[in-house]
XYZ file of C-alpha atoms in Angstrom:
661
model
C 23.912 14.058 -39.055
C 26.991 15.609 -37.452
C 28.874 13.892 -34.708
C 28.038 16.171 -31.810
C 30.108 17.163 -28.813
C 27.454 19.280 -27.206
C 28.600 18.763 -23.628
C 31.722 20.889 -24.189
C 29.535 23.805 -25.121
C 27.660 23.552 -21.854
C 30.495 24.158 -19.410
C 29.407 27.789 -18.993
C 25.874 26.616 -18.145
C 26.858 23.924 -15.724
C 30.178 24.997 -14.184
C 31.357 28.571 -14.315
C 34.190 28.544 -11.747
C 37.773 27.258 -11.785
C 38.954 24.438 -9.571
C 39.369 25.966 -6.090
C 42.267 25.402 -3.728
C 39.899 24.477 -0.873
C 38.699 20.970 -1.674
C 35.546 21.436 0.394
C 34.499 24.509 -1.488
C 35.109 22.827 -4.817
C 33.258 19.668 -3.875
C 30.328 21.629 -2.474
C 30.127 23.720 -5.651
C 30.284 20.778 -8.006
C 27.768 18.596 -6.123
C 25.559 21.549 -5.109
C 24.971 22.842 -8.613
C 21.735 21.524 -10.063
C 21.704 19.326 -13.112
C 22.787 20.392 -16.568
C 19.758 18.552 -17.970
C 16.601 18.906 -15.854
C 14.255 17.974 -18.698
C 14.840 16.995 -22.346
C 12.617 16.556 -25.368
C 13.023 15.443 -29.026
C 11.175 17.196 -31.894
C 8.727 15.302 -34.094
C 11.241 15.162 -36.940
C 13.988 13.972 -34.610
C 16.201 16.855 -35.834
C 16.093 19.080 -32.739
C 16.299 18.686 -29.010
C 15.110 21.096 -26.327
C 16.402 20.845 -22.751
C 16.032 22.758 -19.569
C 19.271 23.324 -17.687
C 20.077 24.893 -14.342
C 21.166 28.490 -14.640
C 22.844 30.563 -11.885
C 21.308 30.250 -8.403
C 17.587 29.519 -8.719
C 17.195 30.091 -12.477
C 16.514 27.727 -15.378
C 17.511 28.032 -19.046
C 15.622 26.601 -22.014
C 18.003 25.548 -24.737
C 17.539 24.183 -28.271
C 20.052 22.277 -30.411
C 19.509 21.851 -34.158
C 20.997 18.367 -34.731
C 20.677 18.630 -38.504
C 22.343 22.074 -38.544
C 25.425 23.287 -36.715
C 24.821 21.437 -33.479
C 25.234 24.548 -31.347
C 23.410 25.147 -28.072
C 21.099 28.162 -28.347
C 19.252 29.754 -25.429
C 15.537 30.121 -26.099
C 14.419 31.734 -22.857
C 15.375 31.998 -19.172
C 13.375 31.849 -15.931
C 14.777 33.659 -12.935
C 11.621 33.824 -10.764
C 12.590 33.123 -7.167
C 9.263 31.444 -6.426
C 8.830 29.682 -9.770
C 10.459 26.875 -11.739
C 10.501 26.056 -15.458
C 9.700 22.344 -15.045
C 8.905 20.937 -18.497
C 9.056 21.809 -22.208
C 7.741 19.536 -25.016
C 7.697 19.944 -28.798
C 4.078 20.539 -29.966
C 5.359 20.883 -33.591
C 8.836 20.978 -35.079
C 9.088 24.711 -34.508
C 6.892 25.292 -31.458
C 7.471 24.313 -27.829
C 4.923 24.055 -24.988
C 6.223 24.666 -21.459
C 4.975 24.565 -17.902
C 5.953 26.740 -14.981
C 5.382 25.716 -11.382
C 5.318 28.417 -8.710
C 4.409 29.062 -5.077
C 2.592 32.172 -3.958
C 0.924 33.494 -0.833
C -2.764 34.235 -0.421
C -3.962 37.421 1.239
C -4.045 35.521 4.503
C -0.511 34.284 4.101
C -1.370 30.742 3.014
C 1.162 29.193 0.646
C -0.417 28.085 -2.637
C 1.159 26.117 -5.480
C 0.164 27.079 -9.041
C 1.028 26.210 -12.652
C 1.061 28.239 -15.868
C 1.615 27.080 -19.479
C 3.047 28.957 -22.411
C 4.191 28.307 -26.001
C 7.280 29.650 -27.697
C 9.113 29.203 -31.005
C 12.362 27.250 -30.976
C 14.241 30.465 -31.685
C 12.742 32.255 -28.739
C 10.195 34.313 -30.707
C 6.380 34.585 -30.358
C 5.992 33.651 -26.726
C 2.347 33.232 -25.783
C 0.568 32.359 -22.549
C -1.653 29.313 -23.049
C -3.260 29.354 -19.580
C -6.655 31.017 -19.854
C -6.555 34.427 -18.161
C -8.802 34.689 -15.161
C -11.584 37.248 -15.082
C -11.141 40.187 -12.713
C -14.476 39.053 -11.205
C -13.217 35.552 -10.370
C -14.149 34.458 -6.853
C -10.724 32.931 -6.209
C -7.254 32.508 -7.571
C -7.001 29.772 -10.264
C -4.045 27.605 -9.131
C -4.201 25.094 -11.963
C -2.967 26.741 -15.189
C -3.172 23.584 -17.227
C -1.378 20.348 -17.893
C -0.805 18.417 -21.124
C -3.402 15.716 -21.866
C -2.241 15.084 -25.476
C 0.565 16.512 -27.591
C -1.126 15.473 -30.811
C -4.819 15.206 -31.661
C -5.898 13.269 -34.729
C -7.266 15.667 -37.371
C -6.079 18.771 -35.508
C -2.452 19.409 -36.536
C -0.673 21.950 -34.414
C -3.127 21.618 -31.532
C -2.824 20.090 -28.080
C -5.289 18.991 -25.404
C -4.685 20.710 -22.039
C -6.693 20.890 -18.854
C -8.306 24.099 -17.737
C -9.514 25.189 -14.336
C -12.816 27.091 -14.411
C -13.492 29.513 -11.551
C -16.869 31.105 -10.906
C -17.270 34.913 -11.236
C -19.057 37.305 -8.923
C -22.451 37.794 -10.551
C -23.396 41.124 -8.997
C -24.159 43.737 -11.638
C -23.521 41.652 -14.764
C -25.274 39.093 -16.943
C -22.050 37.766 -18.369
C -20.565 36.208 -15.229
C -19.133 32.683 -15.578
C -20.961 30.205 -13.363
C -18.932 27.158 -14.393
C -16.520 25.552 -11.927
C -14.030 22.640 -11.931
C -11.637 21.055 -14.404
C -12.310 20.695 -18.071
C -10.258 20.201 -21.198
C -9.537 22.635 -24.054
C -8.296 22.029 -27.611
C -5.590 24.746 -28.062
C -3.888 25.855 -31.244
C -0.326 26.366 -30.105
C 0.498 28.781 -32.949
C -1.970 31.456 -31.824
C -3.452 30.301 -28.514
C -6.977 29.956 -29.911
C -8.998 27.422 -27.979
C -12.290 25.618 -27.912
C -13.769 23.611 -25.093
C -13.288 19.909 -25.639
C -14.749 18.834 -22.317
C -16.964 20.940 -20.076
C -15.767 21.476 -16.501
C -16.653 19.019 -13.776
C -16.392 20.234 -10.183
C -15.184 16.811 -9.010
C -12.774 16.048 -11.938
C -9.141 15.809 -11.010
C -7.555 14.445 -14.209
C -8.254 13.349 -17.759
C -6.487 10.696 -19.835
C -6.384 10.593 -23.610
C -5.477 7.655 -25.847
C -2.642 7.636 -28.433
C -4.911 9.390 -30.949
C -5.546 12.354 -28.673
C -9.153 11.277 -27.899
C -10.357 11.766 -24.288
C -11.067 8.337 -22.932
C -10.993 8.621 -19.091
C -12.172 11.159 -16.592
C -11.129 10.775 -12.990
C -13.281 12.238 -10.184
C -11.715 12.581 -6.774
C -14.404 12.391 -4.139
C -14.674 14.860 -1.241
C -16.646 15.019 2.022
C -19.204 17.667 2.951
C -16.396 20.030 4.058
C -14.601 19.816 0.705
C -11.769 17.558 1.900
C -10.521 14.762 -0.318
C -11.414 11.318 1.091
C -8.925 9.296 -0.918
C -11.441 7.641 -3.267
C -11.582 8.048 -7.062
C -14.308 7.324 -9.569
C -13.366 6.506 -13.122
C -15.546 7.417 -16.096
C -14.736 6.056 -19.570
C -16.040 6.299 -23.068
C -15.491 4.415 -26.343
C -13.462 5.764 -29.218
C -16.637 6.889 -31.075
C -18.704 7.730 -28.004
C -19.251 11.094 -26.324
C -21.120 9.639 -23.372
C -19.268 8.870 -20.100
C -19.891 5.566 -18.364
C -18.691 4.631 -14.873
C -15.959 2.031 -14.628
C -17.109 -0.035 -11.681
C -17.106 -3.581 -10.222
C -13.755 -4.305 -11.785
C -12.685 -7.967 -11.587
C -9.040 -8.985 -11.862
C -8.480 -12.599 -12.881
C -11.843 -13.428 -11.407
C -11.335 -11.611 -8.115
C -12.808 -8.211 -7.165
C -10.404 -5.310 -7.471
C -9.059 -3.961 -4.171
C -7.698 -0.568 -5.160
C -7.385 -0.212 -8.919
C -6.189 3.120 -10.320
C -5.872 3.952 -14.023
C -2.818 5.432 -15.785
C -3.144 5.080 -19.557
C -5.466 4.025 -22.375
C -4.411 1.969 -25.416
C -6.867 2.699 -28.281
C -5.483 0.027 -30.573
C -6.413 -2.632 -28.061
C -9.238 -0.722 -26.397
C -7.874 -1.318 -22.864
C -6.899 0.646 -19.770
C -3.593 0.107 -18.053
C -3.394 0.669 -14.311
C -2.215 -0.675 -10.984
C -3.728 -2.693 -8.187
C -2.641 -4.881 -5.287
C -2.007 -8.579 -6.002
C -1.046 -10.614 -2.964
C -0.041 -7.366 -1.210
C 2.134 -5.996 -3.997
C 1.481 -3.396 -6.686
C 1.016 -4.983 -10.097
C 0.202 -3.779 -13.620
C -3.409 -4.505 -14.590
C -5.151 -4.401 -18.000
C -8.905 -3.743 -18.126
C -10.841 -3.928 -21.487
C -13.131 -0.993 -22.236
C -15.853 -3.270 -23.566
C -18.182 -2.944 -20.591
C -17.192 -6.305 -19.114
C -14.650 -4.772 -16.666
C -12.893 -8.149 -16.500
C -9.255 -7.216 -16.000
C -6.136 -9.334 -15.834
C -2.665 -9.116 -14.328
C 0.064 -8.178 -16.840
C 3.152 -7.834 -14.597
C 3.397 -8.831 -10.911
C 6.070 -9.869 -8.412
C 5.982 -11.361 -4.944
C 8.959 -9.402 -3.544
C 8.619 -5.752 -4.650
C 5.993 -3.508 -6.230
C 5.776 -3.141 -9.964
C 5.385 0.620 -9.755
C 5.975 2.244 -13.177
C 4.623 2.045 -16.658
C 7.176 2.622 -19.436
C 5.806 4.868 -22.175
C 7.517 6.335 -25.204
C 6.835 8.690 -28.095
C 4.587 11.598 -28.562
C 1.513 9.434 -28.097
C 2.909 8.097 -24.789
C 2.604 4.589 -26.031
C 2.752 1.908 -23.272
C 5.662 -0.444 -23.975
C 6.530 -1.997 -20.611
C 6.643 -1.907 -16.839
C 9.335 -1.310 -14.276
C 10.212 -2.416 -10.763
C 13.162 -2.106 -8.371
C 14.685 -5.020 -6.546
C 18.344 -4.319 -5.671
C 18.472 -2.483 -8.997
C 15.664 -1.205 -11.231
C 14.647 -3.484 -14.122
C 12.219 -3.129 -17.046
C 9.941 -5.787 -18.539
C 9.156 -4.664 -22.098
C 5.838 -5.578 -23.743
C 7.230 -4.456 -27.037
C 9.630 -7.161 -28.374
C 11.538 -4.762 -30.609
C 12.249 -2.334 -27.742
C 13.143 -5.252 -25.478
C 15.788 -6.396 -28.018
C 16.974 -2.784 -28.373
C 17.341 -2.470 -24.597
C 19.486 -5.618 -24.513
C 21.687 -4.250 -27.348
C 22.050 -0.868 -25.600
C 23.066 -2.581 -22.350
C 25.858 -4.306 -24.240
C 26.903 -1.092 -25.890
C 26.868 0.821 -22.578
C 28.163 -1.721 -20.025
C 29.160 0.902 -17.520
C 25.739 2.585 -17.594
C 23.232 -0.197 -16.853
C 20.283 2.124 -16.110
C 18.994 2.776 -19.607
C 15.775 4.763 -20.150
C 14.044 5.865 -23.355
C 12.943 9.464 -22.620
C 11.888 10.765 -26.030
C 11.133 9.787 -29.651
C 10.536 11.289 -33.000
C 7.059 11.050 -34.443
C 7.982 7.898 -36.392
C 10.017 6.517 -33.433
C 13.022 6.009 -35.692
C 15.048 8.261 -33.477
C 15.099 7.840 -29.753
C 16.441 9.958 -26.861
C 18.060 7.743 -24.250
C 19.522 8.502 -20.798
C 21.974 5.976 -19.499
C 23.500 6.194 -16.005
C 24.904 4.211 -13.159
C 25.667 4.582 -9.449
C 28.935 6.330 -10.257
C 27.797 8.215 -13.344
C 24.994 10.849 -13.229
C 24.207 9.936 -16.799
C 24.486 10.870 -20.459
C 21.748 11.766 -22.959
C 22.218 9.785 -26.196
C 20.499 9.898 -29.598
C 19.833 6.523 -31.156
C 19.094 6.311 -34.865
C 17.343 3.001 -35.683
C 17.931 3.262 -39.443
C 21.613 4.006 -39.135
C 21.956 1.877 -35.993
C 24.021 4.726 -34.570
C 24.292 5.821 -30.954
C 25.645 9.378 -30.304
C 26.381 11.043 -26.962
C 24.694 14.444 -26.703
C 24.600 15.852 -23.198
C 26.074 15.064 -19.816
C 23.330 15.134 -17.195
C 25.686 16.893 -14.695
C 28.504 18.571 -16.567
C 30.191 19.719 -13.311
C 30.699 16.110 -12.228
C 32.116 14.692 -15.499
C 35.267 12.780 -14.831
C 34.954 13.006 -11.054
C 35.522 9.782 -9.155
C 32.444 8.522 -7.292
C 31.799 5.879 -4.661
C 30.380 2.472 -5.608
C 26.863 1.894 -4.331
C 26.471 -1.578 -2.956
C 23.126 -3.205 -2.062
C 23.301 -4.531 1.485
C 20.980 -5.784 4.254
C 21.350 -5.682 7.943
C 19.351 -7.144 10.864
C 16.913 -5.013 12.775
C 16.560 -5.630 16.541
C 13.715 -8.069 15.926
C 15.743 -10.063 13.353
C 14.064 -8.636 10.229
C 16.569 -8.030 7.399
C 16.428 -4.399 6.328
C 17.603 -3.648 2.711
C 19.660 -0.585 1.934
C 22.574 0.799 0.015
C 26.107 1.329 1.298
C 28.500 3.774 -0.419
C 32.165 3.875 0.552
C 34.776 6.533 -0.315
C 36.788 5.555 -3.396
C 40.035 3.854 -2.399
C 38.812 3.316 1.177
C 39.381 -0.041 2.975
C 35.872 0.371 4.440
C 36.876 0.271 8.039
C 36.748 2.687 10.991
C 35.419 5.559 8.892
C 33.377 8.610 9.808
C 29.910 7.486 8.723
C 26.440 8.839 7.997
C 23.053 7.114 8.073
C 20.871 8.875 5.426
C 17.197 7.929 5.716
C 15.037 8.917 2.723
C 12.044 11.269 2.742
C 8.415 10.350 2.198
C 7.978 8.192 4.192
C 6.041 6.656 1.237
C 9.237 6.453 -0.798
C 12.381 4.342 -1.101
C 15.989 4.665 -2.079
C 17.185 2.938 -5.274
C 20.534 1.935 -6.769
C 21.841 4.706 -8.958
C 23.446 8.130 -8.778
C 22.439 10.413 -5.947
C 24.198 13.748 -5.501
C 23.784 14.087 -1.697
C 25.332 10.786 -0.532
C 28.049 11.130 -3.240
C 29.013 14.544 -1.792
C 29.451 13.010 1.647
C 31.437 10.126 0.164
C 33.704 12.603 -1.570
C 34.417 14.091 1.888
C 35.490 10.677 3.280
C 32.250 9.444 4.871
C 30.697 5.998 4.517
C 26.994 6.434 3.742
C 24.200 3.931 4.491
C 20.760 4.558 3.034
C 18.217 2.202 4.721
C 14.849 1.250 3.241
C 13.307 0.930 6.682
C 9.880 -0.509 7.363
C 7.405 2.180 6.364
C 9.232 2.643 2.988
C 7.285 2.166 -0.243
C 8.126 -0.374 -2.965
C 8.236 -3.529 -0.888
C 4.565 -4.273 -0.606
C 1.853 -3.287 1.851
C 3.121 -5.453 4.734
C 6.470 -3.622 4.634
C 4.796 -0.263 4.389
C 2.606 -1.180 7.399
C 0.778 1.719 9.011
C 3.345 4.140 7.503
C 6.430 5.763 9.067
C 4.402 8.207 11.178
C 1.851 5.956 12.857
C 4.450 3.160 13.146
C 7.372 5.468 13.834
C 8.881 3.232 16.543
C 9.458 0.529 13.944
C 10.791 2.910 11.270
C 13.107 4.809 13.654
C 14.204 1.512 15.185
C 15.262 0.231 11.796
C 17.116 3.508 11.090
C 18.975 3.424 14.357
C 19.813 -0.235 13.767
C 21.487 0.882 10.535
C 23.889 2.965 12.582
C 24.571 0.114 14.989
C 25.268 -2.255 12.114
C 27.827 0.149 10.638
C 29.642 0.132 14.014
C 29.303 -3.659 14.530
C 30.715 -4.365 11.080
C 33.712 -2.155 11.768
C 32.759 0.233 8.988
C 32.033 3.214 11.239
C 34.069 4.707 14.012
C 31.359 4.915 16.752
C 32.626 8.292 17.865
C 32.161 9.621 14.329
C 28.692 8.395 13.479
C 26.139 11.020 12.245
C 22.656 11.027 10.869
C 21.449 13.289 7.986
C 17.978 13.502 6.518
C 15.682 15.601 4.335
C 11.884 15.926 4.969
C 10.781 12.661 6.598
C 14.451 11.771 6.704
C 15.037 14.944 8.704
C 12.208 13.891 11.041
C 13.874 10.508 11.467
C 17.224 12.126 12.213
C 15.667 14.233 14.959
C 13.537 11.450 16.366
C 16.528 9.108 16.537
C 17.793 11.406 19.352
C 14.569 10.917 21.299
C 14.865 7.104 21.041
C 18.648 6.681 21.457
C 20.346 10.023 22.211
C 23.856 8.521 22.521
C 23.947 6.658 19.184
C 24.554 9.482 16.719
C 27.091 12.175 17.546
C 25.687 14.805 15.123
C 22.262 15.409 13.566
C 21.504 17.284 10.338
C 17.829 17.839 9.448
C 16.836 19.523 6.189
C 13.164 20.701 5.910
C 12.196 18.303 8.725
C 8.876 17.482 10.305
C 9.366 18.213 13.993
C 5.871 17.931 15.387
C 3.121 15.589 14.150
C 0.517 17.904 15.579
C 1.903 20.743 13.432
C 1.702 18.429 10.408
C -2.001 17.832 11.037
C -2.788 21.502 11.702
C -0.903 22.706 8.632
C -3.002 20.446 6.374
C -6.345 21.744 7.546
C -6.260 24.695 5.182
C -5.891 22.404 2.192
C -8.204 19.901 0.527
C -5.790 17.105 1.544
C -6.437 17.749 5.234
C -8.518 14.688 5.745
C -5.966 12.440 4.047
C -3.263 13.823 6.435
C -5.565 13.032 9.349
C -5.834 9.426 8.132
C -2.083 9.176 7.634
C -1.262 10.409 11.134
C -4.072 8.775 13.077
C -4.910 9.450 16.717
C -3.294 8.373 19.890
C -0.264 8.730 22.160
C 2.153 8.183 19.260
C 1.504 11.803 18.162
C 3.164 13.280 21.249
C 5.697 10.510 21.687
C 6.677 10.753 18.000
C 7.185 14.528 17.924
C 10.850 15.430 18.496
C 9.853 19.059 19.159
C 8.287 17.926 22.459
C 11.403 16.048 23.570
C 14.151 18.530 22.973
C 15.528 17.979 26.476
C 16.471 14.448 25.612
C 18.897 15.407 22.822
C 22.607 14.833 23.388
C 24.063 15.477 19.935
C 24.484 18.874 18.346
C 21.851 19.661 15.627
C 21.967 21.637 12.420
C 18.688 22.641 10.735
C 18.050 23.983 7.203
C 14.697 25.119 5.809
C 13.176 27.284 3.077
C 10.387 29.658 4.114
C 8.183 28.841 1.068
C 7.959 25.142 1.950
C 4.543 23.752 0.961
C 5.380 20.228 2.132
C 6.631 21.031 5.586
C 5.961 24.482 6.964
C 8.999 26.443 8.046
C 7.570 26.790 11.537
C 8.726 23.187 12.196
C 12.403 24.204 12.087
C 11.887 27.564 13.714
C 10.111 25.945 16.687
C 12.758 23.174 16.908
C 15.515 25.673 17.148
C 13.680 27.533 19.915
C 12.981 24.345 21.953
C 16.559 23.151 21.683
C 17.922 26.496 22.713
C 15.532 26.632 25.635
C 16.708 23.179 26.684
C 20.359 24.349 26.559
C 21.215 22.136 23.576
C 23.620 22.837 20.690
C 21.722 23.951 17.581
C 22.360 25.983 14.467
C 19.626 26.964 12.048
C 19.823 28.305 8.474
C 16.682 29.657 6.757
C 16.429 30.432 3.022
C 14.059 33.139 1.909
C 11.664 32.342 -0.940
C 12.744 28.718 -1.387
C 10.556 25.612 -1.323
C 11.010 22.082 0.067
C 13.725 20.910 -2.312
C 15.823 24.110 -2.031
C 16.180 24.239 -5.843
C 18.936 26.847 -5.878
C 22.537 25.984 -6.825
C 24.096 28.743 -4.655
C 21.961 27.763 -1.633
C 22.749 24.021 -2.044
C 26.439 24.832 -2.358
C 26.366 26.931 0.775
C 24.349 24.292 2.603
C 26.767 21.498 1.738
C 29.644 23.633 2.924
C 27.900 24.355 6.219
C 26.934 20.730 6.764
C 30.476 19.528 6.151
C 31.966 22.022 8.568
C 29.246 21.261 11.128
C 29.962 17.511 10.942
C 33.720 18.042 11.068
C 33.402 20.097 14.212
C 30.829 17.830 15.926
C 32.713 14.588 15.087
C 36.222 15.910 15.545
C 37.264 15.104 11.985
């Protein structure tokens, strides 16, 4: 195999402009451009890789590299749909790729709807074929779910995959051939020609299917709804044996002799005939194993008493379960597979400056592995590891535009909240800074059922490159620290969450890190909500507020969900009471003292664009300083390199003006 220097060939994909005289414009362009590697896959033979990279503006490019050939990057296909993203491509065979598109459209009534579509294409860009079953022109509604992979390989069916299918009823007037089936099922699809046969008939309550490593369907998940069709947050699991076509309900699960509190399944291991899943143990998420022998007597595999064990580690085309992962100050992996555990230790020694090592792909025989290694100051590199040759080769920089650029060191810290609780977070200082009397930003995460972790993050690193200290607090209401820390969630218990976030700003000042006259708050989604609500609670603390795709009114959030099946779950999340009005910054615009900058896409399914539009109006009516930028056709994450570059430039100039930098 040739020693590859693929990254050099990708400069045109990742960075097309020269270094600019204006440092702001250059920094915004380099940090604003989306990743060179958005998704990567290794072929069954281990001799080819396919990866999706960011193209100009909102586009994506599917590329293939023949590792056994000339090692050149070749474009397979491009996606330039404004309202669609090429999200994933996997090798079904050594010459055929299966890809998924995610898009957002509008119904006739103007309701935003997410949808997926799947297609297959040869590695040289030929013979593209839609795999999503085409809807009948008599269908009663739009089929949003265009399929997802259940198994890349099916025993005894070479070249075929298992993929889900959404069945939609037809209008029956004037025909005897109308389809009357409805719900999710599973098809066996030949990727070479698109021919399919029904593997599992549709079930109106089914929400997902899980296959074992042999490609046999072993679990069906039903998500229960109320009489109005709203999800109620309860799932029923049906399982079957390896030689059984009959579904049985998985119920009355015991875990180490105690009744399960909230078990949910993730994977099936046929070789051991067990389910892997998660449940609460002493208030923390833990990995659970349940045998599929009818006894339902599960046991704890990995658990901690300080953080949630929140990820299964799976490798290969069969998605073999090999370990579990959790994040304390930094993310760690506990391998079940001794060989991989030893390999991980060896790789850590070989890559001492990239301690976050993840296996993201494998050949069919698992002799060749795709690995991504990264750190807080390095967005990461894709490597190919050959077990036989014991050779590790760099292939692709995850963010070519940032190669060689100096980054800030991310340091785990904790600070006291007003009630004495120690709040964990991450502090990043500008390279070369003495860490005192700096312009500073508190950057709360989205969610709120999420958390920040140690590692590379393009947004805080951009601010650090502009001379700001950045503190990312994992306030109470964050996920990952157990159910007591999560509490009632960051909306119902917003006074606690916002208090912790404001205390982050005070700590920066008390420690001498931040100049109190140059302290700002920036947030995206829930983080944007927190940034705005901080003004309602303590309007003199932060001197500038930036909110990207923010929630501005909890009442809006409830109303917006009523047109979707998740409406009842949103109701439960928000609850009822005076906290709705008190916790809606839109209703308290008159209390703001700091200038505000708002950014939002008008195809946002997570937080409707009316939140920012209304916030701008209320602030203007109250005589407050506000600027608003809206992006046509873009969703919640604003996945557009040009837009992100423009947004970073605008944010920097806004902060410089507001803080007097």
